[in-house]
XYZ file of C-alpha atoms in Angstrom:
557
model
C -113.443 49.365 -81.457
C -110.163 50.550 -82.559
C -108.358 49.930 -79.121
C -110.060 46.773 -79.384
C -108.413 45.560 -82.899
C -104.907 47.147 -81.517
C -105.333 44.474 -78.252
C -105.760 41.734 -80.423
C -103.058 42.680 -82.495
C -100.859 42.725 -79.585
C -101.903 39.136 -78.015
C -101.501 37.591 -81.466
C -97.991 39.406 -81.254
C -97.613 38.055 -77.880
C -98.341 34.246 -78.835
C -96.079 34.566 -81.978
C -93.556 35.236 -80.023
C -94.118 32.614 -78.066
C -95.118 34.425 -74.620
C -97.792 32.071 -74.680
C -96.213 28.784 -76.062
C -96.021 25.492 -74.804
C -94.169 23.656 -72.631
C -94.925 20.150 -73.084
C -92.065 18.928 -74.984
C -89.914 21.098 -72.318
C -91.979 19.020 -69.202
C -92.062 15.716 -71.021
C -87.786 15.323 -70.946
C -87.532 17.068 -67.929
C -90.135 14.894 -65.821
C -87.975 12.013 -67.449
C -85.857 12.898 -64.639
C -87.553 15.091 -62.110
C -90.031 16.712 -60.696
C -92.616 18.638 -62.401
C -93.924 20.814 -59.441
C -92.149 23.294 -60.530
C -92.303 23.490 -64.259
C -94.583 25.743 -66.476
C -96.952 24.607 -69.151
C -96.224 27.696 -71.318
C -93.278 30.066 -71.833
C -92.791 32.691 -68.643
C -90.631 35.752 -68.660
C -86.793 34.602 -68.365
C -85.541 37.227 -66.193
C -85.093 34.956 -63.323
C -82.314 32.584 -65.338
C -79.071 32.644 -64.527
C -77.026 30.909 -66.906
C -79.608 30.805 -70.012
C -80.915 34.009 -72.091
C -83.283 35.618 -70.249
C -86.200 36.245 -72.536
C -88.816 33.383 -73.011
C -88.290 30.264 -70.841
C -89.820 26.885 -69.868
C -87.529 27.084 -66.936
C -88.404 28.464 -63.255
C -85.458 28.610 -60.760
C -85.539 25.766 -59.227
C -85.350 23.911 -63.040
C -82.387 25.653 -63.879
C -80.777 25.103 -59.798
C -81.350 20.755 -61.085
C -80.262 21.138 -64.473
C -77.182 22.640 -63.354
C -76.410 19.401 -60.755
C -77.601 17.097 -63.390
C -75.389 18.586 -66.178
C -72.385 18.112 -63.626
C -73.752 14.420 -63.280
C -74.099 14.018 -66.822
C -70.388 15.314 -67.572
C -68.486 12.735 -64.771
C -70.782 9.751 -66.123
C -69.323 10.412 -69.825
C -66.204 10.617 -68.531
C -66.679 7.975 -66.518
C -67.749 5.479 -69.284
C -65.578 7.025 -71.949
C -62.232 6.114 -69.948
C -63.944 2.743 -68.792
C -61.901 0.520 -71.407
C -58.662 1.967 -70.073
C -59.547 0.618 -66.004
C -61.116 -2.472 -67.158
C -58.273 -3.405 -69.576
C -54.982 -2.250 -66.662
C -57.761 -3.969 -63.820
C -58.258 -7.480 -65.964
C -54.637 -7.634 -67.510
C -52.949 -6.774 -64.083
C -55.137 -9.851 -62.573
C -54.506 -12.188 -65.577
C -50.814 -11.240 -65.967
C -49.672 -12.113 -62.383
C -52.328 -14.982 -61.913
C -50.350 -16.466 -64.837
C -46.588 -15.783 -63.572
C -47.351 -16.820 -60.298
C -48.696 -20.010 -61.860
C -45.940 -20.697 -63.923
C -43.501 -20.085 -60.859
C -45.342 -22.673 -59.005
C -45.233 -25.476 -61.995
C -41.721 -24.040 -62.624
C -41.091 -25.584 -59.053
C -43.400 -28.496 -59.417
C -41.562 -29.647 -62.413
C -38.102 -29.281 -60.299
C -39.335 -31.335 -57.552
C -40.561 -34.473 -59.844
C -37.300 -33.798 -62.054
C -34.680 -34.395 -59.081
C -36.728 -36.860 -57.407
C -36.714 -38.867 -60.055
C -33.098 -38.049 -60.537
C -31.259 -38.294 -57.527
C -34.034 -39.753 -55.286
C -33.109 -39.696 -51.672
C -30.001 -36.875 -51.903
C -32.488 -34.696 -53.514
C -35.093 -34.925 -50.541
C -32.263 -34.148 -47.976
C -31.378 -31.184 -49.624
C -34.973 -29.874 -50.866
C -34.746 -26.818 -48.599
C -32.380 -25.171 -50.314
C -34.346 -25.492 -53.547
C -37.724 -24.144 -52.116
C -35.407 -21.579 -51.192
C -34.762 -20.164 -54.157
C -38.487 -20.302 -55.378
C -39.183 -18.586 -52.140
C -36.789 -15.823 -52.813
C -37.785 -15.784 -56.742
C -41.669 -15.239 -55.122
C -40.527 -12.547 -52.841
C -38.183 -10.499 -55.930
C -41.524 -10.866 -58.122
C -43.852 -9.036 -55.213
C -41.749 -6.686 -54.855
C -39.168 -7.584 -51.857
C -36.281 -5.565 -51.586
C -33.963 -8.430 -52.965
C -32.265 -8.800 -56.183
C -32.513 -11.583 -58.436
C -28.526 -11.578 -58.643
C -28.239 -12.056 -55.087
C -31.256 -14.962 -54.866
C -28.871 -17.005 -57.252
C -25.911 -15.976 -55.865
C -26.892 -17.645 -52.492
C -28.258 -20.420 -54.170
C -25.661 -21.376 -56.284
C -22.972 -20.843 -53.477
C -25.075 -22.996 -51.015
C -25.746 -25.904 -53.795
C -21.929 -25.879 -54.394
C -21.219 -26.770 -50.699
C -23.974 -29.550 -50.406
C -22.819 -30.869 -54.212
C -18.902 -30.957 -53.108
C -19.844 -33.081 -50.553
C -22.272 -35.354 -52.466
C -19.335 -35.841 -55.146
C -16.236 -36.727 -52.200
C -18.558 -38.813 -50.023
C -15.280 -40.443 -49.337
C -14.440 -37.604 -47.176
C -15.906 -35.546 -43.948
C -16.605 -32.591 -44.463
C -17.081 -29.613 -41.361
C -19.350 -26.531 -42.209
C -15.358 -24.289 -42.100
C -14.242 -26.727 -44.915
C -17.548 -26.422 -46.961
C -17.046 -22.676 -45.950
C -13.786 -22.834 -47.708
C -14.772 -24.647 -50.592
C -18.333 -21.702 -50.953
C -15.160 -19.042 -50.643
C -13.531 -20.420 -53.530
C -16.209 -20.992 -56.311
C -16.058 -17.945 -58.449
C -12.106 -18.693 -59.283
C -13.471 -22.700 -59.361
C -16.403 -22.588 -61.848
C -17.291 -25.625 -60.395
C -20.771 -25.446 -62.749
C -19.160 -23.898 -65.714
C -21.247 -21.105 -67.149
C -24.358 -22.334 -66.185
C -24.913 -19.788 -63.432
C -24.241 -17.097 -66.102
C -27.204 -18.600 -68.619
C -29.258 -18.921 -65.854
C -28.821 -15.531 -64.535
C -29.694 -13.814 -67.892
C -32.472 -15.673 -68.832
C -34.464 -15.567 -65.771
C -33.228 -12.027 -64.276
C -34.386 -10.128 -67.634
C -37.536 -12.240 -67.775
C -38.605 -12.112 -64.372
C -38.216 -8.418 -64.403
C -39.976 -7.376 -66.895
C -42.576 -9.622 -65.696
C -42.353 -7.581 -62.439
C -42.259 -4.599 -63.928
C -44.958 -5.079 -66.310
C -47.729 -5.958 -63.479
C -46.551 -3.036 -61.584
C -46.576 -0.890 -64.722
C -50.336 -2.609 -65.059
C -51.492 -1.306 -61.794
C -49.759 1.855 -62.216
C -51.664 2.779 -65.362
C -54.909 1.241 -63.394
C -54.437 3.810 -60.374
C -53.806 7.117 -62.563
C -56.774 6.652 -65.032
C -58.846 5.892 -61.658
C -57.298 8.866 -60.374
C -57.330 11.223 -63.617
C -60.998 10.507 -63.629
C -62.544 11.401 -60.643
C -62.471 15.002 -61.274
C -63.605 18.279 -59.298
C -65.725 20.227 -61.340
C -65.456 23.960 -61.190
C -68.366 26.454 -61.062
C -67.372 27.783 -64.520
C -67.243 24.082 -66.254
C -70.448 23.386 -64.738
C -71.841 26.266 -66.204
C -71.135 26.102 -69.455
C -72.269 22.474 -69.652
C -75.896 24.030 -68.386
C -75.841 26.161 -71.139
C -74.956 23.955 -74.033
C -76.921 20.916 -72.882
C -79.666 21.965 -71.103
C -80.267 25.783 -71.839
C -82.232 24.385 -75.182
C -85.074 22.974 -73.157
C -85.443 26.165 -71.247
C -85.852 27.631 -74.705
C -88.629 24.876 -75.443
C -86.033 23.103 -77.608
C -85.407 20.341 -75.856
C -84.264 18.063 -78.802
C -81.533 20.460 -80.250
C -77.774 19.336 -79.581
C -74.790 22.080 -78.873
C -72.969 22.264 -82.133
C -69.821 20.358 -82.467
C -67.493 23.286 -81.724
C -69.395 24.650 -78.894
C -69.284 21.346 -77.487
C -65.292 20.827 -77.468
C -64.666 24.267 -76.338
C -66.195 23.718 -73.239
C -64.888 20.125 -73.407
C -61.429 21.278 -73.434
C -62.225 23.629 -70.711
C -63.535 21.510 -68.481
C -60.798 18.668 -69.593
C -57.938 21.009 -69.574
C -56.001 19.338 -67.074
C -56.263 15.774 -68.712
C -54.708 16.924 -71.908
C -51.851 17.985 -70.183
C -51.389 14.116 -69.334
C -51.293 13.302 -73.047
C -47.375 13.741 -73.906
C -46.153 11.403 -70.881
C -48.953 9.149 -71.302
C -48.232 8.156 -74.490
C -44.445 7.718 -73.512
C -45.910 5.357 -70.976
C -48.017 3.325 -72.876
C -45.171 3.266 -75.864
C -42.475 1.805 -73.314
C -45.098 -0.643 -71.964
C -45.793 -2.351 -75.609
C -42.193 -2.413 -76.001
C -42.001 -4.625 -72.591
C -44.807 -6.437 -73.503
C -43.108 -7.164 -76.691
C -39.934 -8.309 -74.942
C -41.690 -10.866 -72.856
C -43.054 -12.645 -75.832
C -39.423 -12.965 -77.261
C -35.869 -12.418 -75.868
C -37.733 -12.103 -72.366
C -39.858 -15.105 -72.727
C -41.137 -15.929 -69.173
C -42.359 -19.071 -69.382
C -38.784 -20.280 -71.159
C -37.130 -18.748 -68.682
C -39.274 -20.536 -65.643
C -39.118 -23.542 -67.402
C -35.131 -23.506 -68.026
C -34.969 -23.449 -63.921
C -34.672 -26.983 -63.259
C -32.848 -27.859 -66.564
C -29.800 -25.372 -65.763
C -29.820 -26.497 -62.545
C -29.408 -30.085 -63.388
C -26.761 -29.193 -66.197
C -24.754 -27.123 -63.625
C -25.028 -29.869 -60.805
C -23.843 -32.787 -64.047
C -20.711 -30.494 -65.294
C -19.426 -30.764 -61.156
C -20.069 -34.268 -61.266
C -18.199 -34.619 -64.320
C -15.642 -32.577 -63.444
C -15.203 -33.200 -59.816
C -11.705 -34.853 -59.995
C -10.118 -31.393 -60.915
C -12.169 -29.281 -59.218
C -11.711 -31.436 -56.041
C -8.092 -31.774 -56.361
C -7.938 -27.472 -56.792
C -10.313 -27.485 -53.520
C -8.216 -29.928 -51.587
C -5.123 -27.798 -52.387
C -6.572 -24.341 -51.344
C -8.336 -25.569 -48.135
C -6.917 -28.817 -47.690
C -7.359 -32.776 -47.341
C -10.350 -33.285 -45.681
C -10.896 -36.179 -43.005
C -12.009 -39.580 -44.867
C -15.359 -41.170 -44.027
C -16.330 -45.037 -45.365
C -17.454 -44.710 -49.344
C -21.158 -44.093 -50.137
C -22.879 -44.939 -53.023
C -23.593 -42.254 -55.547
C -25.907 -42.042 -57.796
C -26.000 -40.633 -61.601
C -27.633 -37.347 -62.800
C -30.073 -37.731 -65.584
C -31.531 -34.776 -67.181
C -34.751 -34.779 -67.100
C -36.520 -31.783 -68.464
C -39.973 -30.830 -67.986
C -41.833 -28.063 -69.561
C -44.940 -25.984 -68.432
C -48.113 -26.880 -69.529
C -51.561 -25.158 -69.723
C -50.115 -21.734 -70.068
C -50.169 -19.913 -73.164
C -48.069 -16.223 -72.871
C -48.399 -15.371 -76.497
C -52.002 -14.915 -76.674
C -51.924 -13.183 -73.367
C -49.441 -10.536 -74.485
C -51.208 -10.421 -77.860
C -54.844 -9.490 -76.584
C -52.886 -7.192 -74.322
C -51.087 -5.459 -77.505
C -53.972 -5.220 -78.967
C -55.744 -3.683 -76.328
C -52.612 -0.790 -75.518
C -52.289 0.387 -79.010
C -56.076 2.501 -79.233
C -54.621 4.264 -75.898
C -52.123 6.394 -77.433
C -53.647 9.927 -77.156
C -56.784 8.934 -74.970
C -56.613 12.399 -73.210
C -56.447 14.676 -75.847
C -58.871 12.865 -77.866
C -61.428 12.963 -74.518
C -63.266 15.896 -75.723
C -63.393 15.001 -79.213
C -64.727 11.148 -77.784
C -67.541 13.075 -75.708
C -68.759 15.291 -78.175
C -68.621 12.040 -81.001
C -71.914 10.901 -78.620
C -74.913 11.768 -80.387
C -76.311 12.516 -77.215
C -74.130 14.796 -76.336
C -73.505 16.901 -79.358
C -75.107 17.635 -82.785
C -72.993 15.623 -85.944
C -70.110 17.999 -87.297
C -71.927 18.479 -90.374
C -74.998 19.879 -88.660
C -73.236 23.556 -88.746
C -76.759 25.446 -89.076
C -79.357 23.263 -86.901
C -77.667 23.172 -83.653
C -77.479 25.188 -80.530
C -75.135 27.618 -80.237
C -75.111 29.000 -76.468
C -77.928 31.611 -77.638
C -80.714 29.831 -80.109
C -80.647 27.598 -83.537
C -77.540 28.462 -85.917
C -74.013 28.459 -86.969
C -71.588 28.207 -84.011
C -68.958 30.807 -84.993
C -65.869 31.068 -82.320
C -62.815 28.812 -83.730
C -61.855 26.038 -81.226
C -59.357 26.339 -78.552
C -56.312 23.777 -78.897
C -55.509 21.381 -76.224
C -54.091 21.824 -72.562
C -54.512 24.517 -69.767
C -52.331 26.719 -71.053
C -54.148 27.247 -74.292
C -57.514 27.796 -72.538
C -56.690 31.302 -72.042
C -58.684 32.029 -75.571
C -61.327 29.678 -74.360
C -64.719 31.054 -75.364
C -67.089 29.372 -73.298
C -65.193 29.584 -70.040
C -63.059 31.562 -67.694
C -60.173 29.100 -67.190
C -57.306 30.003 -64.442
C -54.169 28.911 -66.576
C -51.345 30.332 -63.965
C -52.413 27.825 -61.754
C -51.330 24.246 -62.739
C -53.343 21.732 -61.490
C -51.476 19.685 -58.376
C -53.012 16.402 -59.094
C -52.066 16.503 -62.810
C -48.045 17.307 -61.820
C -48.305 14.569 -59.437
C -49.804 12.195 -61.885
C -47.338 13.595 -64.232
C -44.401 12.197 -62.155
C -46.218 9.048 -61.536
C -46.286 8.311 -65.473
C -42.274 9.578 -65.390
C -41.499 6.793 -62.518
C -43.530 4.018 -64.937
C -41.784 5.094 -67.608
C -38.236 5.239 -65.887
C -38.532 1.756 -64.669
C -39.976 0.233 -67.796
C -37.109 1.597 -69.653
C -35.011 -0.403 -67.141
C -36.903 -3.228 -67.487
C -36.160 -3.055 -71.451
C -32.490 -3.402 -70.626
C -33.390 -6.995 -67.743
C -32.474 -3.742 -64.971
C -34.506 -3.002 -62.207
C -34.881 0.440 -61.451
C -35.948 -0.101 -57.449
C -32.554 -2.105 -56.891
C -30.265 -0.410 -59.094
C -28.590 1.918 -56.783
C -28.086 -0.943 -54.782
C -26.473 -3.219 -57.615
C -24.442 -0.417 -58.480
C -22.357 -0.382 -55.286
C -21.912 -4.478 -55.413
C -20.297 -4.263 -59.415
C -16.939 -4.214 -57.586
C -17.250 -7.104 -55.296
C -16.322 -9.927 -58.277
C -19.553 -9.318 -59.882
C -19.377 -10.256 -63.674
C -23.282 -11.267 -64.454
C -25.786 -9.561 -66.944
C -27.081 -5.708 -66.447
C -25.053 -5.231 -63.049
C -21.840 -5.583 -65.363
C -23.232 -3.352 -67.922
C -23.837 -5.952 -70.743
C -25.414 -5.453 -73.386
C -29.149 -7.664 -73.162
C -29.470 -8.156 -77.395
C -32.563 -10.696 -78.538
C -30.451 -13.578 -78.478
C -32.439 -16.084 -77.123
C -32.070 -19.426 -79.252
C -35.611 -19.204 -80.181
C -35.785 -15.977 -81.408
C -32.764 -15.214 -83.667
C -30.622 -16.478 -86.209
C -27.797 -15.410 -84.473
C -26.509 -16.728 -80.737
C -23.004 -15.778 -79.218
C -20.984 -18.546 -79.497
C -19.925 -20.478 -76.694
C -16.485 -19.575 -76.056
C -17.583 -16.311 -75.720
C -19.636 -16.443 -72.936
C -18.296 -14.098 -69.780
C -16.400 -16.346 -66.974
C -18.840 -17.019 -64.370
C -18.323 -14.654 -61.468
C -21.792 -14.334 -59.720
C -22.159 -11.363 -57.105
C -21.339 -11.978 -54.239
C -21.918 -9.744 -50.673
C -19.213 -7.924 -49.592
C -18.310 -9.383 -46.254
C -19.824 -6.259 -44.158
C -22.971 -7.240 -46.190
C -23.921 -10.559 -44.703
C -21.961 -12.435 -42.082
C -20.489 -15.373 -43.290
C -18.089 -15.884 -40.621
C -19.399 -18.693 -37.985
C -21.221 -21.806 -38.736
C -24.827 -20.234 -36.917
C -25.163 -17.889 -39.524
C -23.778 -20.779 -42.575
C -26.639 -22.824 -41.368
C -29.094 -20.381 -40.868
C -28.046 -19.171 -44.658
C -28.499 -22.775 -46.096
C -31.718 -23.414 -44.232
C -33.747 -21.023 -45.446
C -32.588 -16.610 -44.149
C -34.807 -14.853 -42.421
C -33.178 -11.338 -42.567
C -35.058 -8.567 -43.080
C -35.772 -6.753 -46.628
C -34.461 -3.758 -45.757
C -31.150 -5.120 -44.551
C -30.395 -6.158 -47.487
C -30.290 -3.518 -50.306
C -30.270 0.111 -49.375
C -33.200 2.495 -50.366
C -33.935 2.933 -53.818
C -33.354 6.955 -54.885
C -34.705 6.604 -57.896
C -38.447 8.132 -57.306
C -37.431 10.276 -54.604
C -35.071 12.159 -57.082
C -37.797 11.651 -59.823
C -39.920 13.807 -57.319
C -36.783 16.485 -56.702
C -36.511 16.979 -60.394
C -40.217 17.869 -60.848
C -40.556 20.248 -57.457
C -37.130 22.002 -59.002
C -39.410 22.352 -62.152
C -42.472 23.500 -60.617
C -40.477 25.887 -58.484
C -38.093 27.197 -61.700
């Protein structure tokens, strides 16, 4: 009788402490997902478990073998969705942005077209090629050919200045050496005043930091899509098995990993991210500041729009001034053979603005969209853990899991970045070993940032070795002469330079081992519409490929 009492003393023992609880919460949230073959209806002996404490489980092997995949699972979709506003806003914006420059290029020519028709009828159609031209070249500059903006007008202008000449002497004959001659002598001329100059600034700053800002859009698209598809160690992946799922072995399947717990593996298993954080935010601080420009001193659609109306103004100051300029052509290159009269007929300016387009809003949803990404990486964990399905609240420091059963977390939590995880409670982290893909995405962000810095001053970084080595050749115009771009468009400011003060017009201009200019085949072919090849025309740009020598010095140092 007495052994009998001491027996039932020991099984009551037993189910008190729990050896013969049940598992039916346990199997309710795990069938939710899997298979229940394999899972107990009451508590078994835990010595099997791996990664949880090994006393009373609802978990056999092959439980804990699919929680451990599905906490993996669970850990890439958070990340996944938490970083989803940054790829959807750089994915949309990047499509929106250049769908709405490339519009505005095409009414930008549209509007030309009807303008000079209008305004010099048939001598307008005859010379429409060399027009399209410069939208064509003004196209190929904005996706990214290897030709400067400089150099687009620089043709253009000295072409239009040969085909105007002759429009304004049609007394005279004219062979392509004379118009040649007359192409030669335009920067001492001015034949269009300082209209080349305006023109230059207004739509070199603009469209480059139009340029720039789409490529700096699908930059910052291609490094979050690359910063988040992560490999997940062994060690990360265990230690989110034991804060998320290690409670429903325990038969606790509704209790959250405290706060803390939940960031220190967080900023284990995010390490790598957070070292993203300090050139990240440089990125997306220089990219509002571009945005900013193009809604002011940068104004794209002013700029696209002031196309045909420069163009006009330049070809009326020839007309009105074509006496003196002819008479200083005819004594440099001399009198040209005389033809019967022609009629001429009088410029009118016509301008035309864009319609339909509307770049203030765009930039402002953009603005507003840019500003919540300062710090995304850092603030990853923190994000994660925020979930109520991920973690208990911050205030729950007593009813939460904390890696062994209910209570008080106590380890402090690690600070950000690898380097920091050496303290790390939850995980073994390797911090001697920088990650490669971070460093590389590391000098991607430097690159964005380098150019859009550029871009801030009308430069472009890809052709400014190039433009460099041409500031010699006559060159007088905008960033290549080292002037300062100030927010001085006449919208935008109560002060504008006055007009006296402007620079003399001296366009760049190739040096002659740059393009052949020599025979009439190549003046014609010039005029008609070039087909030389991009990289014939501007030399290699060293700019990322010392970018990349600076960091492998680093890495090595």
């Amino acid at each position: 009788v007495k052994m009998m009492k001491v027996l039932v003393c020991v099984i009551a023992l037993w189910g008190a402490a729990g050896g013969a609880r049940s598992c039916g919460e346990s199997r309710r949230v795990y069938g939710e997902k899997h298979e229940l073959s394999t899972a107990p209806h009451t508590h078994i002996s835990g010595e099997h478990l791996r990664l949880c404490p090994r006393d009373y489980t609802c978990c056999s092997s092959l439980m804990e073998d699919t929680l451990v995949r599905q906490s993996e699972a669970d850990f890439l979709s958070a990340v996944q969705d938490t970083s989803q506003f940054l790829l959807t806003t750089f994915t949309q914006r990047h499509r929106k942005f250049d769908e709405f420059f490339r519009e505005l290029m095409d009414v930008a020519e549209k509007s030309m077209n009807q303008m000079f028709t209008q305004t010099y009828g048939h001598l307008y159609t005859q010379n429409a090629p060399i027009f399209q031209q410069l939208f064509s070249d003004l196209r190929r500059y904005y996706t990214g050919g290897r030709v400067s903006v400089a150099e687009v007008l620089s043709d253009f202008w000295a072409g239009l200045v040969e085909r105007v000449f002759a429009l304004v002497n049609p007394q005279y004959q004219f062979s392509e050496d004379y118009l040649e001659c007359v192409s030669k002598h335009a920067e001492q001329l001015r034949p269009f005043g300082d209209v080349p100059h305006k023109l230059h600034i207004q739509v070199s700053r603009a469209l480059t930091a139009a340029r720039t800002l789409v490529q700096s859009l699908a930059a910052g698209r291609d490094i979050v899509n690359k910063a988040t598809k992560l490999t997940v160690g062994s060690e990360c992946v265990q230690a989110l098995m034991r804060q998320w799922f290690c409670p429903l072995c325990r038969g606790l399947p509704f209790l959250k990993p405290c706060h803390s717990l939940c960031l220190n593996v967080m900023k284990g298993c995010l390490a790598n991210q957070a070292d993203l954080d300090s050139e990240w935010n440089n990125f997306i601080d220089v990219l509002m500041a571009v945005v900013e420009k193009l809604s002011g001193p940068f104004h794209f659609e002013l700029a696209a729009d002031s196309i045909a109306v420069k163009v006009s103004e330049g070809i009326m100051y020839m007309q009105e001034n074509s006496i003196s300029i002819s008479a200083k052509v005819f004594q440099g290159c001399g009198i040209p053979r005389p033809t019967p009269a022609r009629n001429k007929r009088s410029a009118e300016d016509k301008p035309t603005t864009a319609s339909g387009t509307n770049l203030d809003r765009l930039v402002e949803e953009l603005q507003e969209r840019l500003r919540p990404m300062r710090g995304f990486w850092v603030a990853l964990p923190h994000t994660i853990c925020n979930d109520e399905h991920k973690a208990a609240d911050v205030t729950n420091e007593d009813r939460c899991w904390n890696g062994q059963t209910r209570g008080r977390y106590l380890p402090s939590v690690t600070a950000d970045g690898l380097v920091n995880q050496i303290n790390n409670p939850e995980m073994e982290v390797d911090v001697a070993r920088p990650d490669v893909k971070t460093r590389q995405l590391i000098m991607e962000l430097r690159v964005a940032v380098n150019r859009l810095k550029h871009a801030l001053n009308g430069r472009d970084a890809d052709l400014i070795d190039s433009e460099c080595l041409r500031t010699g050749s006559g060159s007088g115009v905008g960033a290549e002469s080292g002037e300062r771009f100030s927010d001085d468009w006449p919208a935008y400011g109560s002060f504008s330079p006055p007009h006296n003060t402007l620079p003399v017009d001296k366009l760049p201009r190739p040096r002659n081992g740059l393009r052949p200019r020599d025979t009439p085949s190549n003046k014609r072919n010039r005029l008609n519409g070039r087909a030389q090849s991009d990289a014939g025309r501007l030399f290699p740009p060293l700019l990322p490929f010392l970018l990349l020598l600076t960091v492998l010095c680093v890495s090595v140092m």
